[in-house]
């Protein structure tokens, strides 16, 4: 399902940089559609994509080391503008006859560059003179490739930018995609609009129209679509797109697994069935899930138990839908990128909370209307679809739910204790003026008991950890500096209102090295 005109697409080739996704995001922020593909992309696929320009990402390799990814020959044969960033710049230089060498002055972090008076089109929207940029390299351009001219250099004399005299080929040693390069947006805009000649046509409205039309075309007139609706923004927006395309031939299934947040099951049904009018079946499977979790303490074992029971419950509910041929899922672009990354799938930190295997098990075709979007783009689509604010801005919630926030064994009693504490955390933080700056906030019930004093009595009860982070897409996150007064109220309320907790701690770990969830 493509959502860009043939003349307005940018191809980003991934050479392993930690910033590759940012390149695509910055291009999209300029309302130009972009896709990331591995640097091993074959020529036929590249020509079929028909980009208006190609951006070569950075990467950790040195161009002349064994196993370093090379420049595909078709990149320069496509006849479209090319922008190399960091390793991409060095790769262009190496491939076109220049020389790249290890630098005595490695540069990581902020650097100052001087933009030459003859800088040309790539710097056409940037004032000449000195600018701060973000560097991350050890190698440097030692001799430019024939036909290239220096357009910017650092205070250390390191070539920071070059351009070919006759062909639309450019290189940047710094990273224009990161926020630490203030002129980065102007540079990318110049490449897109002044060099590639694309138009800023990829908008939320165009995506909704294209997606609805594509869904209506894909789903046959008598076919039914099933959607596992969790209440989260991804599944909600996916369901809303499908509902707009095919109406009541969409059938949402909501499963109450017994490890949801306080009153969440009732709230999801009230929102999607009663307020929005989605055809919906709510399945109460709390006893089944809690039974499968009895005695289980390992986090991965919890996930697998929940996944197994979910498949069983969902399959039973789906069989009641006559004519079901499709399964709608809220798969996002970061999941797609991860599966085709040049570096390969990341090491498994924890299994993903999305349940896999359903399409094969249930013999359904997969419908993924959001697979080209980042998380923040999904929220914008939700706004365009007039979904309620409490749905659009709902914080991410893991598929295994509170089972991975109740550390140790999961029981109905421990879940209830955590639900009450978690409700207090969310209530207090939602009251903050800057609440939307918090990506995720929740409570964790630790398998640790501590001594306390309540009244004149000694207590020996559970410790509760509070977690709040800021993030854009969950891939990285910083702990959020909740005001002391708010933390004090949270602690006081939990200890006084939730029987079973007598100590509250605040988690000040960022991701990385920690993950957002504790399990």
Short mmCIF file of C-alpha atoms in Angstrom, two decimals:
data_model
loop_
_atom_site.label_atom_id
_atom_site.label_comp_id
_atom_site.label_asym_id
_atom_site.label_seq_id
_atom_site.Cartn_x
_atom_site.Cartn_y
_atom_site.Cartn_z
CA UNK A 1 0.00 0.00 0.00
CA UNK A 2 1.84 3.11 -1.20
CA UNK A 3 0.93 6.63 -0.15
CA UNK A 4 3.06 8.79 -2.40
CA UNK A 5 2.95 9.87 -6.01
CA UNK A 6 5.60 8.41 -8.28
CA UNK A 7 7.37 11.76 -8.55
CA UNK A 8 7.57 12.49 -4.82
CA UNK A 9 9.46 9.69 -3.09
CA UNK A 10 12.89 9.62 -1.48
CA UNK A 11 14.85 6.41 -0.95
CA UNK A 12 17.02 6.19 2.18
CA UNK A 13 19.64 3.45 1.99
CA UNK A 14 20.62 2.09 5.41
CA UNK A 15 24.31 1.42 5.99
CA UNK A 16 23.86 0.71 9.69
CA UNK A 17 23.69 4.16 11.27
CA UNK A 18 21.87 4.68 14.54
CA UNK A 19 20.39 7.80 12.91
CA UNK A 20 18.96 6.23 9.74
CA UNK A 21 15.37 6.39 10.95
CA UNK A 22 15.83 10.07 11.73
CA UNK A 23 16.65 10.78 8.09
CA UNK A 24 13.34 9.30 6.97
CA UNK A 25 11.48 11.12 9.74
CA UNK A 26 12.99 14.52 8.84
CA UNK A 27 12.13 14.03 5.17
CA UNK A 28 8.54 13.15 6.10
CA UNK A 29 8.32 16.19 8.36
CA UNK A 30 8.94 18.20 5.20
CA UNK A 31 5.87 16.42 3.74
CA UNK A 32 7.83 14.24 1.36
CA UNK A 33 7.34 10.48 1.48
CA UNK A 34 10.45 8.42 2.21
CA UNK A 35 11.26 4.78 2.77
CA UNK A 36 14.27 3.08 4.33
CA UNK A 37 15.74 0.06 2.60
CA UNK A 38 18.94 -1.88 3.36
CA UNK A 39 22.04 -1.01 1.36
CA UNK A 40 21.78 -4.51 -0.09
CA UNK A 41 18.57 -3.54 -1.92
CA UNK A 42 18.61 -5.01 -5.42
CA UNK A 43 18.47 -2.89 -8.54
CA UNK A 44 15.08 -4.14 -9.74
CA UNK A 45 13.43 -3.17 -6.46
CA UNK A 46 15.13 0.24 -6.49
CA UNK A 47 14.01 0.98 -10.03
CA UNK A 48 10.48 -0.19 -9.22
CA UNK A 49 10.42 2.21 -6.26
CA UNK A 50 11.43 4.99 -8.69
CA UNK A 51 12.73 7.54 -6.18
CA UNK A 52 13.21 11.21 -6.99
CA UNK A 53 16.40 11.14 -4.92
CA UNK A 54 18.56 8.84 -2.82
CA UNK A 55 20.08 9.49 0.61
CA UNK A 56 22.95 7.27 1.77
CA UNK A 57 22.96 6.96 5.57
CA UNK A 58 25.91 6.89 7.90
CA UNK A 59 27.31 3.68 9.34
CA UNK A 60 29.91 2.29 11.73
CA UNK A 61 32.24 0.75 9.12
CA UNK A 62 35.35 2.12 7.40
CA UNK A 63 35.07 2.03 3.62
CA UNK A 64 38.22 -0.03 3.05
CA UNK A 65 37.86 -2.61 5.82
CA UNK A 66 36.92 -6.21 5.15
CA UNK A 67 33.18 -6.72 4.99
CA UNK A 68 32.36 -3.02 4.77
CA UNK A 69 29.17 -2.40 2.79
CA UNK A 70 29.83 -1.02 -0.67
CA UNK A 71 27.96 1.39 -2.89
CA UNK A 72 25.48 -0.42 -5.16
CA UNK A 73 26.26 0.42 -8.77
CA UNK A 74 22.66 1.30 -9.53
CA UNK A 75 22.70 4.26 -7.12
CA UNK A 76 24.58 6.44 -9.58
CA UNK A 77 22.96 4.81 -12.62
CA UNK A 78 19.45 5.82 -11.58
CA UNK A 79 20.20 9.34 -12.73
CA UNK A 80 18.63 11.00 -9.68
CA UNK A 81 20.27 13.28 -7.09
CA UNK A 82 22.29 11.55 -4.36
CA UNK A 83 23.16 12.82 -0.89
CA UNK A 84 25.74 10.91 1.16
CA UNK A 85 25.76 11.44 4.93
CA UNK A 86 28.87 10.59 6.98
CA UNK A 87 29.73 7.00 5.89
CA UNK A 88 27.56 7.61 2.82
CA UNK A 89 29.74 10.61 1.96
CA UNK A 90 32.92 8.60 2.43
CA UNK A 91 31.50 5.78 0.35
CA UNK A 92 30.75 8.13 -2.55
CA UNK A 93 34.28 9.52 -2.33
CA UNK A 94 35.80 6.04 -2.26
CA UNK A 95 33.68 4.74 -5.14
CA UNK A 96 34.33 7.75 -7.38
CA UNK A 97 38.11 7.77 -7.04
CA UNK A 98 38.80 9.88 -3.97
CA UNK A 99 40.63 8.79 -0.84
CA UNK A 100 39.29 8.22 2.68
CA UNK A 101 41.74 7.95 5.57
CA UNK A 102 41.68 7.53 9.30
CA UNK A 103 41.72 10.93 10.95
CA UNK A 104 44.05 12.08 13.72
CA UNK A 105 41.23 14.34 14.87
CA UNK A 106 38.19 12.18 15.48
CA UNK A 107 35.03 14.19 15.94
CA UNK A 108 32.07 13.06 18.00
CA UNK A 109 29.46 15.62 19.02
CA UNK A 110 29.10 19.30 18.26
CA UNK A 111 31.50 20.90 15.82
CA UNK A 112 31.75 24.22 14.03
CA UNK A 113 31.75 24.35 10.23
CA UNK A 114 32.38 27.22 7.86
CA UNK A 115 30.09 27.27 4.83
CA UNK A 116 31.96 28.45 1.73
CA UNK A 117 30.73 31.41 -0.32
CA UNK A 118 30.48 29.04 -3.30
CA UNK A 119 28.60 26.36 -1.38
CA UNK A 120 25.93 25.88 -4.06
CA UNK A 121 22.40 24.46 -4.07
CA UNK A 122 22.65 22.19 -1.02
CA UNK A 123 23.36 25.25 1.13
CA UNK A 124 21.09 27.56 -0.84
CA UNK A 125 18.79 28.05 2.18
CA UNK A 126 21.63 28.49 4.69
CA UNK A 127 23.50 31.70 5.44
CA UNK A 128 27.17 31.67 4.54
CA UNK A 129 29.55 31.65 7.48
CA UNK A 130 29.92 29.62 10.68
CA UNK A 131 27.39 27.06 11.90
CA UNK A 132 27.17 24.40 14.62
CA UNK A 133 26.64 20.82 13.40
CA UNK A 134 26.72 17.30 14.85
CA UNK A 135 29.64 15.05 13.93
CA UNK A 136 30.09 11.35 14.53
CA UNK A 137 33.08 10.01 12.61
CA UNK A 138 36.66 8.83 12.88
CA UNK A 139 37.58 8.60 9.18
CA UNK A 140 37.81 11.68 6.96
CA UNK A 141 38.02 12.66 3.31
CA UNK A 142 41.74 12.84 2.54
CA UNK A 143 41.44 13.56 -1.19
CA UNK A 144 38.17 14.51 -2.91
CA UNK A 145 36.97 12.43 -5.81
CA UNK A 146 37.50 14.03 -9.25
CA UNK A 147 34.90 16.68 -10.01
CA UNK A 148 34.07 17.42 -6.37
CA UNK A 149 34.59 20.78 -4.70
CA UNK A 150 34.78 21.54 -0.99
CA UNK A 151 31.75 23.55 0.20
CA UNK A 152 32.24 23.47 3.99
CA UNK A 153 35.01 22.56 6.44
CA UNK A 154 35.41 22.32 10.20
CA UNK A 155 37.70 24.44 12.32
CA UNK A 156 40.05 21.45 12.32
CA UNK A 157 40.24 21.56 8.54
CA UNK A 158 38.18 18.40 8.09
CA UNK A 159 36.07 18.48 4.89
CA UNK A 160 32.48 18.82 6.08
CA UNK A 161 30.64 19.04 2.76
CA UNK A 162 31.32 18.59 -0.94
CA UNK A 163 29.40 18.85 -4.18
CA UNK A 164 30.07 17.57 -7.69
CA UNK A 165 30.61 20.30 -10.25
CA UNK A 166 28.35 18.79 -12.94
CA UNK A 167 26.21 16.07 -11.36
CA UNK A 168 23.67 16.39 -8.50
CA UNK A 169 25.83 14.40 -6.08
CA UNK A 170 26.51 15.80 -2.61
CA UNK A 171 28.25 14.70 0.56
CA UNK A 172 28.00 15.78 4.20
CA UNK A 173 30.41 14.63 6.89
CA UNK A 174 28.00 15.81 9.61
CA UNK A 175 24.46 14.63 10.35
CA UNK A 176 21.74 17.04 9.15
CA UNK A 177 19.00 14.77 10.50
CA UNK A 178 19.72 15.27 14.21
CA UNK A 179 18.34 18.19 16.20
CA UNK A 180 21.88 19.15 17.23
CA UNK A 181 22.45 20.39 13.66
CA UNK A 182 20.22 23.52 13.58
CA UNK A 183 20.73 24.07 9.83
CA UNK A 184 19.89 20.44 9.06
CA UNK A 185 16.26 21.09 8.17
CA UNK A 186 17.24 23.79 5.65
CA UNK A 187 19.84 21.51 4.08
CA UNK A 188 17.39 18.64 3.68
CA UNK A 189 14.74 21.03 2.34
CA UNK A 190 17.21 22.30 -0.27
CA UNK A 191 18.04 18.74 -1.31
CA UNK A 192 14.37 17.76 -1.59
CA UNK A 193 12.86 20.85 -3.18
CA UNK A 194 15.73 22.67 -4.92
CA UNK A 195 17.77 19.67 -6.07
CA UNK A 196 15.32 16.75 -6.42
CA UNK A 197 12.42 18.98 -7.38
CA UNK A 198 9.83 17.11 -5.31
CA UNK A 199 6.68 18.73 -3.95
CA UNK A 200 5.57 18.73 -0.27
CA UNK A 201 2.52 16.59 -1.02
CA UNK A 202 2.66 13.81 1.58
CA UNK A 203 0.19 15.00 4.23
CA UNK A 204 -2.03 13.35 6.81
CA UNK A 205 -5.07 14.04 4.66
CA UNK A 206 -3.52 12.47 1.57
CA UNK A 207 -2.50 9.43 3.61
CA UNK A 208 -6.03 8.91 4.95
CA UNK A 209 -7.59 9.22 1.49
CA UNK A 210 -5.06 6.87 -0.11
CA UNK A 211 -5.25 4.33 2.72
CA UNK A 212 -9.05 4.20 2.72
CA UNK A 213 -9.11 3.78 -1.06
CA UNK A 214 -6.46 1.03 -0.92
CA UNK A 215 -8.34 -0.88 1.81
CA UNK A 216 -11.62 -0.64 -0.08
CA UNK A 217 -9.92 -1.97 -3.21
CA UNK A 218 -8.11 -4.81 -1.42
CA UNK A 219 -11.06 -6.15 0.59
CA UNK A 220 -13.64 -7.90 -1.57
CA UNK A 221 -17.26 -6.70 -1.47
CA UNK A 222 -18.41 -9.72 0.55
CA UNK A 223 -15.29 -10.15 2.70
CA UNK A 224 -15.18 -9.41 6.41
CA UNK A 225 -12.21 -8.03 8.39
CA UNK A 226 -11.33 -8.94 11.97
CA UNK A 227 -9.34 -6.57 14.16
CA UNK A 228 -7.86 -7.31 17.56
CA UNK A 229 -8.66 -4.02 19.28
CA UNK A 230 -6.66 -3.31 22.43
CA UNK A 231 -7.74 0.28 22.94
CA UNK A 232 -4.27 1.58 22.10
CA UNK A 233 -3.71 4.23 19.46
CA UNK A 234 -2.21 1.86 16.86
CA UNK A 235 -5.05 -0.65 16.75
CA UNK A 236 -7.62 2.15 17.14
CA UNK A 237 -6.33 4.14 14.16
CA UNK A 238 -5.98 0.99 12.05
CA UNK A 239 -9.55 0.01 12.91
CA UNK A 240 -10.83 3.53 12.16
CA UNK A 241 -9.26 3.48 8.69
CA UNK A 242 -10.77 0.09 7.92
CA UNK A 243 -14.16 1.12 9.33
CA UNK A 244 -14.17 4.22 7.12
CA UNK A 245 -13.35 2.05 4.10
CA UNK A 246 -15.75 -0.88 4.57
CA UNK A 247 -18.12 0.09 7.39
CA UNK A 248 -19.70 -2.68 9.43
CA UNK A 249 -17.79 -5.41 7.60
CA UNK A 250 -15.10 -4.64 10.18
CA UNK A 251 -15.45 -6.78 13.33
CA UNK A 252 -13.39 -5.72 16.37
CA UNK A 253 -12.56 -8.24 19.07
CA UNK A 254 -11.49 -6.97 22.50
CA UNK A 255 -10.07 -9.49 24.96
CA UNK A 256 -10.06 -8.74 28.69
CA UNK A 257 -7.04 -10.70 29.85
CA UNK A 258 -7.30 -9.81 33.54
CA UNK A 259 -4.05 -7.81 33.55
CA UNK A 260 -5.37 -4.51 32.21
CA UNK A 261 -5.29 -1.19 34.01
CA UNK A 262 -8.04 -0.27 36.44
CA UNK A 263 -11.44 0.05 34.68
CA UNK A 264 -9.77 -0.27 31.28
CA UNK A 265 -11.98 -3.04 29.91
CA UNK A 266 -15.13 -1.05 30.63
CA UNK A 267 -13.56 2.09 29.16
CA UNK A 268 -12.52 0.43 25.88
CA UNK A 269 -16.01 -0.95 25.30
CA UNK A 270 -17.62 2.39 26.17
CA UNK A 271 -15.32 4.27 23.78
CA UNK A 272 -15.24 2.07 20.72
CA UNK A 273 -18.60 0.32 20.75
CA UNK A 274 -20.81 2.90 22.40
CA UNK A 275 -19.19 6.24 21.40
CA UNK A 276 -17.61 5.42 18.03
CA UNK A 277 -20.01 2.73 16.87
CA UNK A 278 -17.42 0.12 15.89
CA UNK A 279 -18.89 -3.39 15.58
CA UNK A 280 -17.28 -5.05 18.57
CA UNK A 281 -17.24 -8.20 20.64
CA UNK A 282 -15.80 -8.06 24.17
CA UNK A 283 -14.51 -11.36 25.55
CA UNK A 284 -14.04 -11.80 29.31
CA UNK A 285 -11.13 -14.26 29.58
CA UNK A 286 -9.66 -13.10 32.88
CA UNK A 287 -9.82 -16.50 34.56
CA UNK A 288 -8.16 -18.20 31.59
CA UNK A 289 -5.19 -15.84 31.54
CA UNK A 290 -4.67 -15.74 35.29
CA UNK A 291 -4.86 -19.52 35.37
CA UNK A 292 -2.11 -19.75 32.73
CA UNK A 293 0.03 -17.30 34.72
CA UNK A 294 -0.27 -19.17 38.04
CA UNK A 295 3.18 -19.97 39.38
CA UNK A 296 4.97 -18.27 36.45
CA UNK A 297 7.68 -15.78 37.40
CA UNK A 298 10.00 -15.60 34.35
CA UNK A 299 9.15 -12.57 32.15
CA UNK A 300 9.51 -14.43 28.86
CA UNK A 301 7.43 -17.31 30.17
CA UNK A 302 4.73 -14.79 31.11
CA UNK A 303 4.76 -13.35 27.60
CA UNK A 304 4.54 -16.78 26.00
CA UNK A 305 1.70 -17.88 28.28
CA UNK A 306 -0.27 -14.73 27.51
CA UNK A 307 0.44 -15.05 23.78
CA UNK A 308 -0.68 -18.69 23.74
CA UNK A 309 -3.93 -18.02 25.57
CA UNK A 310 -4.61 -14.91 23.48
CA UNK A 311 -4.38 -16.93 20.28
CA UNK A 312 -6.77 -19.53 21.67
CA UNK A 313 -9.31 -16.94 22.91
CA UNK A 314 -9.05 -14.78 19.80
CA UNK A 315 -9.45 -17.75 17.47
CA UNK A 316 -12.63 -18.85 19.25
CA UNK A 317 -14.10 -15.36 18.96
CA UNK A 318 -13.06 -15.00 15.32
CA UNK A 319 -14.88 -18.20 14.34
CA UNK A 320 -18.14 -16.48 15.13
CA UNK A 321 -17.54 -14.00 12.26
CA UNK A 322 -18.93 -15.44 9.04
CA UNK A 323 -16.96 -14.63 5.89
CA UNK A 324 -13.84 -13.41 7.70
CA UNK A 325 -10.95 -13.23 5.23
CA UNK A 326 -8.68 -10.53 6.68
CA UNK A 327 -6.92 -9.75 9.94
CA UNK A 328 -6.21 -6.06 10.61
CA UNK A 329 -3.11 -5.29 12.68
CA UNK A 330 -1.55 -2.02 13.81
CA UNK A 331 1.98 -2.83 12.59
CA UNK A 332 4.12 0.34 12.42
CA UNK A 333 7.07 1.27 10.21
CA UNK A 334 9.78 0.77 12.89
CA UNK A 335 8.73 -2.90 13.07
CA UNK A 336 9.07 -3.17 9.28
CA UNK A 337 12.46 -1.45 9.27
CA UNK A 338 13.75 -3.73 12.02
CA UNK A 339 12.87 -6.80 9.99
CA UNK A 340 14.83 -5.64 6.92
CA UNK A 341 17.64 -3.68 8.56
CA UNK A 342 21.06 -3.95 6.98
CA UNK A 343 22.37 -4.96 10.42
CA UNK A 344 19.67 -7.60 10.72
CA UNK A 345 17.14 -7.85 13.54
CA UNK A 346 18.47 -6.52 16.81
CA UNK A 347 19.47 -8.87 19.56
CA UNK A 348 16.40 -10.05 21.40
CA UNK A 349 16.04 -7.95 24.54
CA UNK A 350 12.50 -9.16 25.10
CA UNK A 351 9.93 -10.69 22.80
CA UNK A 352 7.66 -8.16 21.12
CA UNK A 353 4.26 -7.74 22.69
CA UNK A 354 2.43 -8.06 19.36
CA UNK A 355 1.09 -11.57 19.02
CA UNK A 356 2.49 -13.34 15.99
CA UNK A 357 1.27 -16.35 14.08
CA UNK A 358 -2.40 -15.42 13.90
CA UNK A 359 -2.65 -15.06 10.12
CA UNK A 360 -1.11 -18.50 9.49
CA UNK A 361 -3.06 -20.19 12.25
CA UNK A 362 -6.37 -18.66 11.24
CA UNK A 363 -5.81 -18.70 7.46
CA UNK A 364 -6.45 -14.96 7.15
CA UNK A 365 -4.83 -12.39 4.89
CA UNK A 366 -3.02 -9.60 6.71
CA UNK A 367 -4.18 -5.98 6.50
CA UNK A 368 -1.66 -3.49 7.92
CA UNK A 369 -2.74 0.05 6.97
CA UNK A 370 -0.17 1.73 9.27
CA UNK A 371 2.93 -0.22 8.23
CA UNK A 372 4.42 2.89 6.56
CA UNK A 373 3.97 5.20 9.58
CA UNK A 374 5.97 6.19 12.64
CA UNK A 375 4.19 6.47 16.00
CA UNK A 376 3.80 10.24 15.94
CA UNK A 377 2.41 10.05 12.41
CA UNK A 378 -0.19 7.56 13.61
CA UNK A 379 -1.40 10.10 16.17
CA UNK A 380 -1.75 12.74 13.42
CA UNK A 381 -3.80 10.30 11.35
CA UNK A 382 -5.98 9.67 14.41
CA UNK A 383 -6.60 13.41 14.67
CA UNK A 384 -7.57 13.53 11.00
CA UNK A 385 -10.02 10.67 11.62
CA UNK A 386 -11.59 12.62 14.53
CA UNK A 387 -10.79 9.98 17.11
CA UNK A 388 -11.20 11.18 20.72
CA UNK A 389 -8.20 12.79 22.41
CA UNK A 390 -8.14 10.13 25.13
CA UNK A 391 -7.59 7.51 22.40
CA UNK A 392 -5.04 9.47 20.35
CA UNK A 393 -2.94 10.44 23.36
CA UNK A 394 -3.33 7.15 25.22
CA UNK A 395 0.04 6.05 26.49
CA UNK A 396 1.57 2.88 25.06
CA UNK A 397 0.60 -0.20 27.02
CA UNK A 398 2.39 -3.55 26.65
CA UNK A 399 0.50 -6.51 25.24
CA UNK A 400 1.20 -8.63 28.34
CA UNK A 401 -0.24 -5.76 30.38
CA UNK A 402 0.32 -5.61 34.11
CA UNK A 403 1.70 -9.16 34.05
CA UNK A 404 5.13 -7.67 33.29
CA UNK A 405 4.67 -4.89 35.83
CA UNK A 406 3.85 -7.33 38.61
CA UNK A 407 7.36 -8.64 39.07
CA UNK A 408 7.34 -12.22 40.22
CA UNK A 409 4.19 -14.34 40.32
CA UNK A 410 1.01 -12.80 38.92
CA UNK A 411 -2.10 -13.31 41.04
CA UNK A 412 -5.48 -11.60 41.00
CA UNK A 413 -4.69 -10.02 44.38
CA UNK A 414 -1.31 -8.61 43.29
CA UNK A 415 -2.82 -7.31 40.03
CA UNK A 416 -5.51 -5.49 42.00
CA UNK A 417 -2.91 -3.86 44.27
CA UNK A 418 -0.95 -2.66 41.22
CA UNK A 419 -4.08 -1.45 39.42
CA UNK A 420 -4.94 0.82 42.34
CA UNK A 421 -1.39 2.19 42.63
CA UNK A 422 -1.09 2.66 38.87
CA UNK A 423 -4.40 4.56 38.74
CA UNK A 424 -3.04 7.03 41.32
CA UNK A 425 0.19 7.54 39.32
CA UNK A 426 -1.72 8.25 36.11
CA UNK A 427 -4.28 10.49 37.82
CA UNK A 428 -1.62 12.69 39.43
CA UNK A 429 0.58 12.91 36.33
CA UNK A 430 -2.36 13.58 34.01
CA UNK A 431 -3.04 16.68 36.10
CA UNK A 432 0.35 18.18 35.19
CA UNK A 433 0.24 21.01 32.68
CA UNK A 434 2.94 19.30 30.62
CA UNK A 435 1.31 15.85 30.80
CA UNK A 436 1.66 15.21 27.06
CA UNK A 437 5.44 15.51 27.37
CA UNK A 438 5.30 12.20 29.26
CA UNK A 439 5.45 9.30 26.82
CA UNK A 440 4.65 6.67 29.41
CA UNK A 441 3.99 6.63 33.15
CA UNK A 442 3.06 3.70 35.34
CA UNK A 443 3.64 1.82 38.58
CA UNK A 444 5.55 -1.44 39.04
CA UNK A 445 4.94 -3.84 41.92
CA UNK A 446 8.28 -5.22 43.04
CA UNK A 447 8.86 -8.69 44.50
CA UNK A 448 10.48 -6.93 47.45
CA UNK A 449 8.99 -6.32 50.89
CA UNK A 450 10.23 -3.72 53.31
CA UNK A 451 9.65 -2.80 56.91
CA UNK A 452 7.48 0.19 57.64
CA UNK A 453 5.50 1.81 60.42
CA UNK A 454 1.84 2.76 60.10
CA UNK A 455 0.29 4.22 63.21
CA UNK A 456 1.90 2.32 66.06
CA UNK A 457 2.21 -0.92 64.12
CA UNK A 458 5.10 -2.45 62.25
CA UNK A 459 4.36 -3.32 58.60
CA UNK A 460 6.16 -5.60 56.19
CA UNK A 461 4.71 -4.95 52.76
CA UNK A 462 5.48 -4.42 49.08
CA UNK A 463 7.62 -1.79 47.39
CA UNK A 464 6.11 0.12 44.47
CA UNK A 465 8.32 1.72 41.79
CA UNK A 466 7.03 4.68 39.77
CA UNK A 467 8.26 5.13 36.19
CA UNK A 468 7.74 8.15 33.90
CA UNK A 469 9.67 8.76 30.67
CA UNK A 470 9.71 11.20 27.78
CA UNK A 471 10.23 9.92 24.23
CA UNK A 472 9.24 10.43 20.61
CA UNK A 473 8.79 6.84 19.50
CA UNK A 474 9.87 4.66 22.43
CA UNK A 475 13.14 3.62 20.80
CA UNK A 476 15.05 5.83 23.24
CA UNK A 477 13.67 7.49 26.37
CA UNK A 478 14.73 9.80 29.18
CA UNK A 479 13.36 9.61 32.70
CA UNK A 480 10.96 12.47 33.24
CA UNK A 481 11.72 15.06 35.95
CA UNK A 482 8.39 14.89 37.76
CA UNK A 483 8.12 17.80 40.24
CA UNK A 484 8.94 16.81 43.82
CA UNK A 485 5.55 18.00 44.99
CA UNK A 486 3.81 15.63 42.57
CA UNK A 487 6.06 12.73 43.54
CA UNK A 488 5.26 13.45 47.17
CA UNK A 489 1.52 13.32 46.52
CA UNK A 490 1.87 10.08 44.55
CA UNK A 491 3.84 8.43 47.34
CA UNK A 492 1.52 9.68 50.06
CA UNK A 493 -1.61 8.57 48.26
CA UNK A 494 -0.31 5.12 47.33
CA UNK A 495 0.88 4.35 50.84
CA UNK A 496 -2.34 5.63 52.41
CA UNK A 497 -4.88 4.38 49.85
CA UNK A 498 -3.43 1.08 48.64
CA UNK A 499 -3.30 -1.66 51.24
CA UNK A 500 -0.26 -3.83 50.61
CA UNK A 501 2.31 -1.12 49.73
CA UNK A 502 4.35 0.75 52.32
CA UNK A 503 7.24 2.17 50.26
CA UNK A 504 7.41 4.07 46.93
CA UNK A 505 10.57 4.67 44.86
CA UNK A 506 11.10 6.63 41.60
CA UNK A 507 12.98 5.11 38.64
CA UNK A 508 15.54 7.55 37.15
CA UNK A 509 16.97 5.23 34.47
CA UNK A 510 17.02 6.19 30.79
CA UNK A 511 16.75 3.95 27.72
CA UNK A 512 19.39 2.86 26.94
CA UNK A 513 20.85 1.31 29.04
CA UNK A 514 17.58 0.41 30.78
CA UNK A 515 14.38 -0.48 28.95
CA UNK A 516 11.14 1.40 29.59
CA UNK A 517 9.41 -1.63 31.06
CA UNK A 518 11.02 -3.51 33.95
CA UNK A 519 10.38 -6.93 32.41
#
